[in-house]
Short mmCIF file of C-alpha atoms in Angstrom, two decimals:
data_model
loop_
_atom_site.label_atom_id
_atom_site.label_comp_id
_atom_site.label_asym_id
_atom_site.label_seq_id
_atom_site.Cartn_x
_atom_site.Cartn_y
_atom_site.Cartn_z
CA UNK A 1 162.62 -70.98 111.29
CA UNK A 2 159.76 -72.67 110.24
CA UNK A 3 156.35 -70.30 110.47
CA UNK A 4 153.47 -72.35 112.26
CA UNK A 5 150.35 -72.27 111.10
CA UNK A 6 147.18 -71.34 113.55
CA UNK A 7 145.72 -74.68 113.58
CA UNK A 8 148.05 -76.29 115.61
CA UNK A 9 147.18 -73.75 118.30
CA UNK A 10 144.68 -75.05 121.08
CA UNK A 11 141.94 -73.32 121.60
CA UNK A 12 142.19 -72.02 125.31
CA UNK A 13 138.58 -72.27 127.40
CA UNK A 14 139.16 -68.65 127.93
CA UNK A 15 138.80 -67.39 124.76
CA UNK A 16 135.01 -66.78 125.39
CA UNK A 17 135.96 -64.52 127.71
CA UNK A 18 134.68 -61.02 126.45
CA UNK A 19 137.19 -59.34 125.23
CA UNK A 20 138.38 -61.93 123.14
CA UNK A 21 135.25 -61.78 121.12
CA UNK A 22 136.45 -59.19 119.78
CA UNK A 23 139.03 -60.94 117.86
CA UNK A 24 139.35 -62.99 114.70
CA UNK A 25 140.68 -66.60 114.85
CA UNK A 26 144.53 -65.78 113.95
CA UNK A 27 144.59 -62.68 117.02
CA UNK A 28 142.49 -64.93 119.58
CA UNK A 29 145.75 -67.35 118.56
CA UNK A 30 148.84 -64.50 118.94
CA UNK A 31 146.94 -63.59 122.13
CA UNK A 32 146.38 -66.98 124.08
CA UNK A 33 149.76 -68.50 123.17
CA UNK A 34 151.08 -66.66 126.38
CA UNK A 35 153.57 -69.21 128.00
CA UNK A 36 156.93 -69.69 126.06
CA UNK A 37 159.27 -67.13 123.79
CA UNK A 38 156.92 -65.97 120.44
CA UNK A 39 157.62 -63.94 118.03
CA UNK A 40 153.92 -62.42 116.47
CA UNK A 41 154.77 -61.47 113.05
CA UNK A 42 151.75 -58.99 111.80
CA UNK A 43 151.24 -58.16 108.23
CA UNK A 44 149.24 -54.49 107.47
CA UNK A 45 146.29 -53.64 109.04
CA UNK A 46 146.17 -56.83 111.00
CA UNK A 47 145.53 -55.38 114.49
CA UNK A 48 148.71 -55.50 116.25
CA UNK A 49 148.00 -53.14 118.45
CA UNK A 50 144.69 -54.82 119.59
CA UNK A 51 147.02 -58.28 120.13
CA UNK A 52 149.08 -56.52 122.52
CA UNK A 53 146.66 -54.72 124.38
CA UNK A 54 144.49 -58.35 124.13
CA UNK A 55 147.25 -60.34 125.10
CA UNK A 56 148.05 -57.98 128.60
CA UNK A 57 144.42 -58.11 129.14
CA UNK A 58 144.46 -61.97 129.22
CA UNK A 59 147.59 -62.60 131.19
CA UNK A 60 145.84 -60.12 133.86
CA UNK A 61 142.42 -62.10 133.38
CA UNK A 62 144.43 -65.05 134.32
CA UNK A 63 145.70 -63.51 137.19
CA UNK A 64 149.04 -62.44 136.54
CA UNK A 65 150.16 -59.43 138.51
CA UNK A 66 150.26 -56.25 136.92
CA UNK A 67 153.42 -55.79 138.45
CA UNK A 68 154.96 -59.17 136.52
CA UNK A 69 154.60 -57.42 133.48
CA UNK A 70 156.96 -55.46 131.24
CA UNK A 71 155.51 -53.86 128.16
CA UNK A 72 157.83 -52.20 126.07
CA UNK A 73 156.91 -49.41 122.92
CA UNK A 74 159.03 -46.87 121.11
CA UNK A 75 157.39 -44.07 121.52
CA UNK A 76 155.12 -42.50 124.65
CA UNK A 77 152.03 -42.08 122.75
CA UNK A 78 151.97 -45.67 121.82
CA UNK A 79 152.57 -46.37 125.73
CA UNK A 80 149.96 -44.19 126.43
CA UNK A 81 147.44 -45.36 124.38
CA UNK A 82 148.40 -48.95 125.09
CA UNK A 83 147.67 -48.40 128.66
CA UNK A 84 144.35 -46.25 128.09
CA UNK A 85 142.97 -49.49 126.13
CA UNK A 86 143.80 -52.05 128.78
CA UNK A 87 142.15 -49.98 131.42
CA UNK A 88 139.23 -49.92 129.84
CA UNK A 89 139.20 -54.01 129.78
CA UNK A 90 140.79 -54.78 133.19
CA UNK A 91 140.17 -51.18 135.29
CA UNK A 92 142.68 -50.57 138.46
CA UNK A 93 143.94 -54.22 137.89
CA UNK A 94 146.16 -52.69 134.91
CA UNK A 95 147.50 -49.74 136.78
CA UNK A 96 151.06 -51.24 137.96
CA UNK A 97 152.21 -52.37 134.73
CA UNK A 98 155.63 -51.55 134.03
CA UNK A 99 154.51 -49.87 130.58
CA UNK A 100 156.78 -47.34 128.44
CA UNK A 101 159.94 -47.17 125.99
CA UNK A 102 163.01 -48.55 126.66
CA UNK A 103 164.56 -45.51 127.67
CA UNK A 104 161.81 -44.70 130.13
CA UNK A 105 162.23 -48.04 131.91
CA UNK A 106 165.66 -48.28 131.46
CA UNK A 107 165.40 -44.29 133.87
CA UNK A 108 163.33 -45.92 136.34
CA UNK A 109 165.09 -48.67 136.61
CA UNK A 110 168.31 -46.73 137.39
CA UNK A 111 166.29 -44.61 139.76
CA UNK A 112 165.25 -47.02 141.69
CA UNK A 113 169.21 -48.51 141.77
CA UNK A 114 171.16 -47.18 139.82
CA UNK A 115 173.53 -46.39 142.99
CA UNK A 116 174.82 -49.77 142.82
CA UNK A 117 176.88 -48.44 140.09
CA UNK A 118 177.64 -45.06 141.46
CA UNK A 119 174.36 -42.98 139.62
CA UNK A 120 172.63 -41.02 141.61
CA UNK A 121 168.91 -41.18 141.87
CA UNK A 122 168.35 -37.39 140.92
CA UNK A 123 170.33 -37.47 137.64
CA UNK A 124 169.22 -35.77 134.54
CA UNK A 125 168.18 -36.76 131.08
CA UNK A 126 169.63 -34.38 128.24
CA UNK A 127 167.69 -34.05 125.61
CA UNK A 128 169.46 -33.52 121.53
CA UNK A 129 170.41 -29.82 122.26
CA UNK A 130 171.54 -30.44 125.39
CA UNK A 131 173.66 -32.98 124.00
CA UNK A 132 175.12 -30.51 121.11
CA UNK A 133 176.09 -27.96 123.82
CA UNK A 134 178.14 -30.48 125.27
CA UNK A 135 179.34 -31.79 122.11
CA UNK A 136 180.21 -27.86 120.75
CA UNK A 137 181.61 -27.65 124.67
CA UNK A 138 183.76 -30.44 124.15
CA UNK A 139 185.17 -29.62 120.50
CA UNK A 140 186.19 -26.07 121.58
CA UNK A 141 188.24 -27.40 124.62
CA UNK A 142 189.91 -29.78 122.29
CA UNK A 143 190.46 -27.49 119.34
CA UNK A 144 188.19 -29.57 116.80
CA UNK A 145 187.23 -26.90 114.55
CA UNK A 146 183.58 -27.23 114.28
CA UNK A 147 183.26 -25.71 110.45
CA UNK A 148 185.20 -29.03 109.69
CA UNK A 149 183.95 -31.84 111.88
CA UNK A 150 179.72 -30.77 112.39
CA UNK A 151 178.94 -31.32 116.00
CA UNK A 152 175.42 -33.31 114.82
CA UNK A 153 177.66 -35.67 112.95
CA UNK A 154 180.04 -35.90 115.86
CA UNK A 155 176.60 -36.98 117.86
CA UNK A 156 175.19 -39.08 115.95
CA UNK A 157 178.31 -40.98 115.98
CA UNK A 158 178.35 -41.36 119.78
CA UNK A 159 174.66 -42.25 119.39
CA UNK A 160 175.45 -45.26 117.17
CA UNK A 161 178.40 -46.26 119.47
CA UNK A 162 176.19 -46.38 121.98
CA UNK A 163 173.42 -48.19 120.52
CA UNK A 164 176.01 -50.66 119.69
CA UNK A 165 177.27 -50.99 123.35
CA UNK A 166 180.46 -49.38 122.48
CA UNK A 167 182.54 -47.31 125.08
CA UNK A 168 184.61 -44.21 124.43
CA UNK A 169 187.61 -46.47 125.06
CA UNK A 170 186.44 -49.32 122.81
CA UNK A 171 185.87 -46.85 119.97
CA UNK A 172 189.07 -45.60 119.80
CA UNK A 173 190.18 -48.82 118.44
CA UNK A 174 187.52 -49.00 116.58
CA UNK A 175 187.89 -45.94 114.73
CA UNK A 176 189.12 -45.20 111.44
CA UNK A 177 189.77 -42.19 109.17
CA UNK A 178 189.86 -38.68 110.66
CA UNK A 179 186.32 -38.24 111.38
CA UNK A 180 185.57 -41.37 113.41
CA UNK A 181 189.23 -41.02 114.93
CA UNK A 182 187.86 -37.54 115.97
CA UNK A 183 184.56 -38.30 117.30
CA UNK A 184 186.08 -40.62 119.34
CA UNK A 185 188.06 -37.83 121.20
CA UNK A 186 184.96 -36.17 121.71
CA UNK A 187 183.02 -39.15 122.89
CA UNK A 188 185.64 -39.32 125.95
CA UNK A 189 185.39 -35.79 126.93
CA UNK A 190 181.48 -35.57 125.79
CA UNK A 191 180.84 -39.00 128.83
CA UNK A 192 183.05 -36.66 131.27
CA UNK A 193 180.69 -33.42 130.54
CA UNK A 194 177.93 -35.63 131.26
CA UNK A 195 179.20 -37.17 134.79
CA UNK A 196 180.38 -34.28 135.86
CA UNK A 197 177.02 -32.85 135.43
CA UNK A 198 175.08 -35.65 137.02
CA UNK A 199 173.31 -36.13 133.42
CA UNK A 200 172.74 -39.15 131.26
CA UNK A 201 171.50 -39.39 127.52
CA UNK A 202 168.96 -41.56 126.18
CA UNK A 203 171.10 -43.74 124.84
CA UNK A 204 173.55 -43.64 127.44
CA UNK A 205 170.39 -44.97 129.86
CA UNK A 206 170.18 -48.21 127.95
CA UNK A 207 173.96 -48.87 127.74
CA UNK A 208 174.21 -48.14 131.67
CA UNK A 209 171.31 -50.39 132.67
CA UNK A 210 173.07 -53.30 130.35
CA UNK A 211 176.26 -53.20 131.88
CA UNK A 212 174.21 -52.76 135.50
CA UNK A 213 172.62 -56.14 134.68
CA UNK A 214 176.03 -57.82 133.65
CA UNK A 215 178.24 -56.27 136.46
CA UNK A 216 175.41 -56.70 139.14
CA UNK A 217 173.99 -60.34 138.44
CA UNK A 218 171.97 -60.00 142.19
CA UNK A 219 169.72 -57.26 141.03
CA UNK A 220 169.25 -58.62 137.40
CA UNK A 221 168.04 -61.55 139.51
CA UNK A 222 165.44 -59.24 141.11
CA UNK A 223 164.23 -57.70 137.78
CA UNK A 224 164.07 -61.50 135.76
CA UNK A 225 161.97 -62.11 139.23
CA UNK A 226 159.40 -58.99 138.74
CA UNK A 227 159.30 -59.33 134.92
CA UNK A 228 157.34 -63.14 134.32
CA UNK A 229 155.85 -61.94 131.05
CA UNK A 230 157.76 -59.35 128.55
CA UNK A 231 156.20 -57.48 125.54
CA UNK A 232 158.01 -55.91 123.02
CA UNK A 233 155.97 -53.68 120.07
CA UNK A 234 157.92 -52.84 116.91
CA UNK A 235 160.77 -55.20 117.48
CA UNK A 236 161.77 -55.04 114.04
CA UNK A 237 163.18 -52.00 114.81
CA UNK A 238 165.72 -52.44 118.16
CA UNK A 239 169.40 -51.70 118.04
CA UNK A 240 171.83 -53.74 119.81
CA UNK A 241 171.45 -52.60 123.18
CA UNK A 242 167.87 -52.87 123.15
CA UNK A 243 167.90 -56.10 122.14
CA UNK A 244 170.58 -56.95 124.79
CA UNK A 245 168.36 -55.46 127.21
CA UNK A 246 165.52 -57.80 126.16
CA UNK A 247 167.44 -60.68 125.97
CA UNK A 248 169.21 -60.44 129.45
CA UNK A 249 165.51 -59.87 131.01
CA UNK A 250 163.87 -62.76 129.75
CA UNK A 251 166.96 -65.35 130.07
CA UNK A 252 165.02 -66.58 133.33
CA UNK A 253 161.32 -67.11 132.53
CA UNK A 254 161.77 -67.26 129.01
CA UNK A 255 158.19 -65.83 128.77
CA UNK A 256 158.92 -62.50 126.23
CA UNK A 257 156.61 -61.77 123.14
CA UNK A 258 157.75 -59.71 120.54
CA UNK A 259 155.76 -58.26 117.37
CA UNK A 260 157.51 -57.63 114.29
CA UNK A 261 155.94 -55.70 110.77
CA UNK A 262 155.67 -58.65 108.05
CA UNK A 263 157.71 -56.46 105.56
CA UNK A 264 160.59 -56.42 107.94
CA UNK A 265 160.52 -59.95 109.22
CA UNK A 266 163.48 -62.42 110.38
CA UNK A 267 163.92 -62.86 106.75
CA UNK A 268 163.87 -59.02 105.61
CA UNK A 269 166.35 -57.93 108.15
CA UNK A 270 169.10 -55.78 106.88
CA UNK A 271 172.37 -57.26 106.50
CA UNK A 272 173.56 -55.05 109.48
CA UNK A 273 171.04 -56.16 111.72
CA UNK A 274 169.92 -60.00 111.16
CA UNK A 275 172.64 -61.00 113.93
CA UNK A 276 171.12 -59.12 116.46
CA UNK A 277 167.70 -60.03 116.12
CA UNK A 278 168.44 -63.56 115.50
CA UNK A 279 170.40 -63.79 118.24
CA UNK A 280 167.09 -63.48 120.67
CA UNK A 281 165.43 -66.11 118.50
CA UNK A 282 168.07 -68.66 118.56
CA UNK A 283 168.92 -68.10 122.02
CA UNK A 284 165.43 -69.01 123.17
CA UNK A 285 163.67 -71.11 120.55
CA UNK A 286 160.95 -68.97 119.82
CA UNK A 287 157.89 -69.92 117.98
CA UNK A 288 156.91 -67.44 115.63
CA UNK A 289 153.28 -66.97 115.06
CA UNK A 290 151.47 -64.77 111.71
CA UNK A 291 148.83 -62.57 112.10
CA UNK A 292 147.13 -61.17 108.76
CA UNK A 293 143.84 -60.23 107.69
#
C-alpha cells in the first residue's frame, strides 16, 4: 500500500476558511480529503486530534448534517473533548453528531432497536464487578472451584471471545486444555445470567449490534443511510468486532476515515492482528495519507 505524498492533494477553495488557518500544509491535506475511504496515519505530536476535530468541522462547513456523522473514540473523555472543540468552531450546528466509543453507540443503537432481536430497550450495562459476580455465580453452580480456575481469568477469556465474535457455542470447539475447556462452560451459563437479568456487557454490546446488522440487513440499511461520513480515532487499536462494526457501516458510502499512531501502522501490526485491520483497507481501497511535523 503505497503511502501518497501531500502534493498530489488539491488544494480545496475552502481551505481559507478560518479554521483551517490554523493548520499546517500536511493537516489542511488529512482534513480536506473528505470524500472516499482514508486512512490518516499521524506520527508524534502531529495534531491528530486537531485533524479530527478539523475534519468534522469542515464536513459541517460544507453542509453535511450533523446527524450524517459518526465519530468514533475509545474512551469518553476523548469524546468529550472532541465534541467541546467542534462546538466552539461550528456552535449548535455540531450538537447531533453521533459522537462516543464504540460501546456507547453500539447501546444506543440497540436502544433505539434492539427489539428487533428480542433486547429490550431498558436493559442494563454491567460493569467488571458486576461481571465477576456473575462469573463467581456461575462457577459455584457448576462446581468450578474458584482457588483453581480465577474468575478474572475466566473473564477475560469471555472478553477475548467476544472481541473476536465468538459465541459460547463456537468456543466450545474452539477450546483446548482444561482452562479454556472450562471457561467455556462458564461462558454458556455466564450469557444465561446475563439474559435472564435483562443485562448486557460491553463487549457483549458490540457483538450483539454485529450480528443485528448481519441478521437484520433492513435496519443496517437505515444506519449506512444516517452514517455518510465515519471517523474512527486510534484505529490502530480495534479488535475484531470493532472493526467488523466499522466495516459493515461504511460498506455503502464508503466515506470512513480512520487515524492510526505511525509506530503502529499497517506495517507494525502484530502478527495477531494485521488480518483484521487489513481487511478494512483491502476491502475498500483506501488511500492512506501521513501527517508529521
Amino acid at each position: 500500500l503505497p503511502l501518497l505524498h501531500l502534493s498530489n492533494f488539491a488544494v480545496f477553495s475552502s481551505m481559507t476558511e478560518n479554521y483551517l488557518e490554523h493548520l499546517n500544509e500536511a493537516q489542511r491535506a488529512a482534513v480536506v480529503h473528505t470524500d472516499g475511504p482514508v486512512m490518516i496515519i499521524a506520527g508524534a505530536g502531529s495534531g491528530k486530534t486537531r485533524v479530527l476535530t478539523y475534519r468534522i468541522a469542515h464536513l459541517l462547513g460544507k453542509g453535511v448534517d450533523a446527524f450524517n456523522i459518526l465519530a468514533l473514540t475509545f474512551t469518553n473523555k476523548a469524546s468529550k473533548e472532541m465534541r467541546e472543540r467542534i462546538e466552539k468552531i461550528m456552535g449548535n450546528e455540531a450538537k447531533n453528531l453521533w459522537m462516543g466509543t464504540f460501546h456507547a453507540i453500539s447501546a444506543r443503537i440497540l436502544r433505539r432497536d434492539g427489539h428487533h432481536i428480542g433486547i429490550p430497550v431498558d436493559f442494563v450495562i454491567y460493569d467488571t464487578d458486576d461481571q465477576l459476580a456473575v462469573v463467581r455465580d456461575v462457577c459455584e453452580k457448576l462446581g468450578v472451584n474458584t482457588k483453581n480456575f480465577n474468575p478474572k481469568t475466566i473473564l477475560n477469556i469471555i472478553s477475548s471471545a467476544k472481541n473476536e465474535l465468538i459465541d459460547p457455542a463456537g468456543y466450545r470447539g474452539f477450546a483446548r486444555g482444561l482452562m479454556q475447556e472450562t471457561a467455556a462452560e462458564v461462558y454458556g451459563g455466564y450469557q444465561k445470567a446475563l439474559r435472564d437479568n435483562n443485562a448486557l456487557d460491553f463487549d457483549y454490546l458490540l457483538m450483539e449490534v454485529v450480528r443485528f446488522f448481519t441478521e437484520h440487513p433492513e435496519v443496517l440499511e437505515k444506519y449506512q443511510k444516517q452514517f455518510q461520513y465515519i471517523l474512527i480515532d486510534e484505529y490502530q487499536d480495534t479488535t475484531k468486532a470493532q472493526n467488523q462494526f466499522s466495516s459493515i457501516l461504511a460498506q455503502s458510502n464508503r466515506n470512513i476515515c480512520v487515524v492510526c499512531h505511525a509506530s503502529k501502522e499497517v506495517y507494525g501490526w502484530g502478527r495477531a492482528d494485521v488480518r483484521n485491520k487489513l481487511s478494512l483497507v483491502q476491502d475498500l481501497t483506501m488511500t492512506i495519507v501521513g501527517i508529521f511535523q
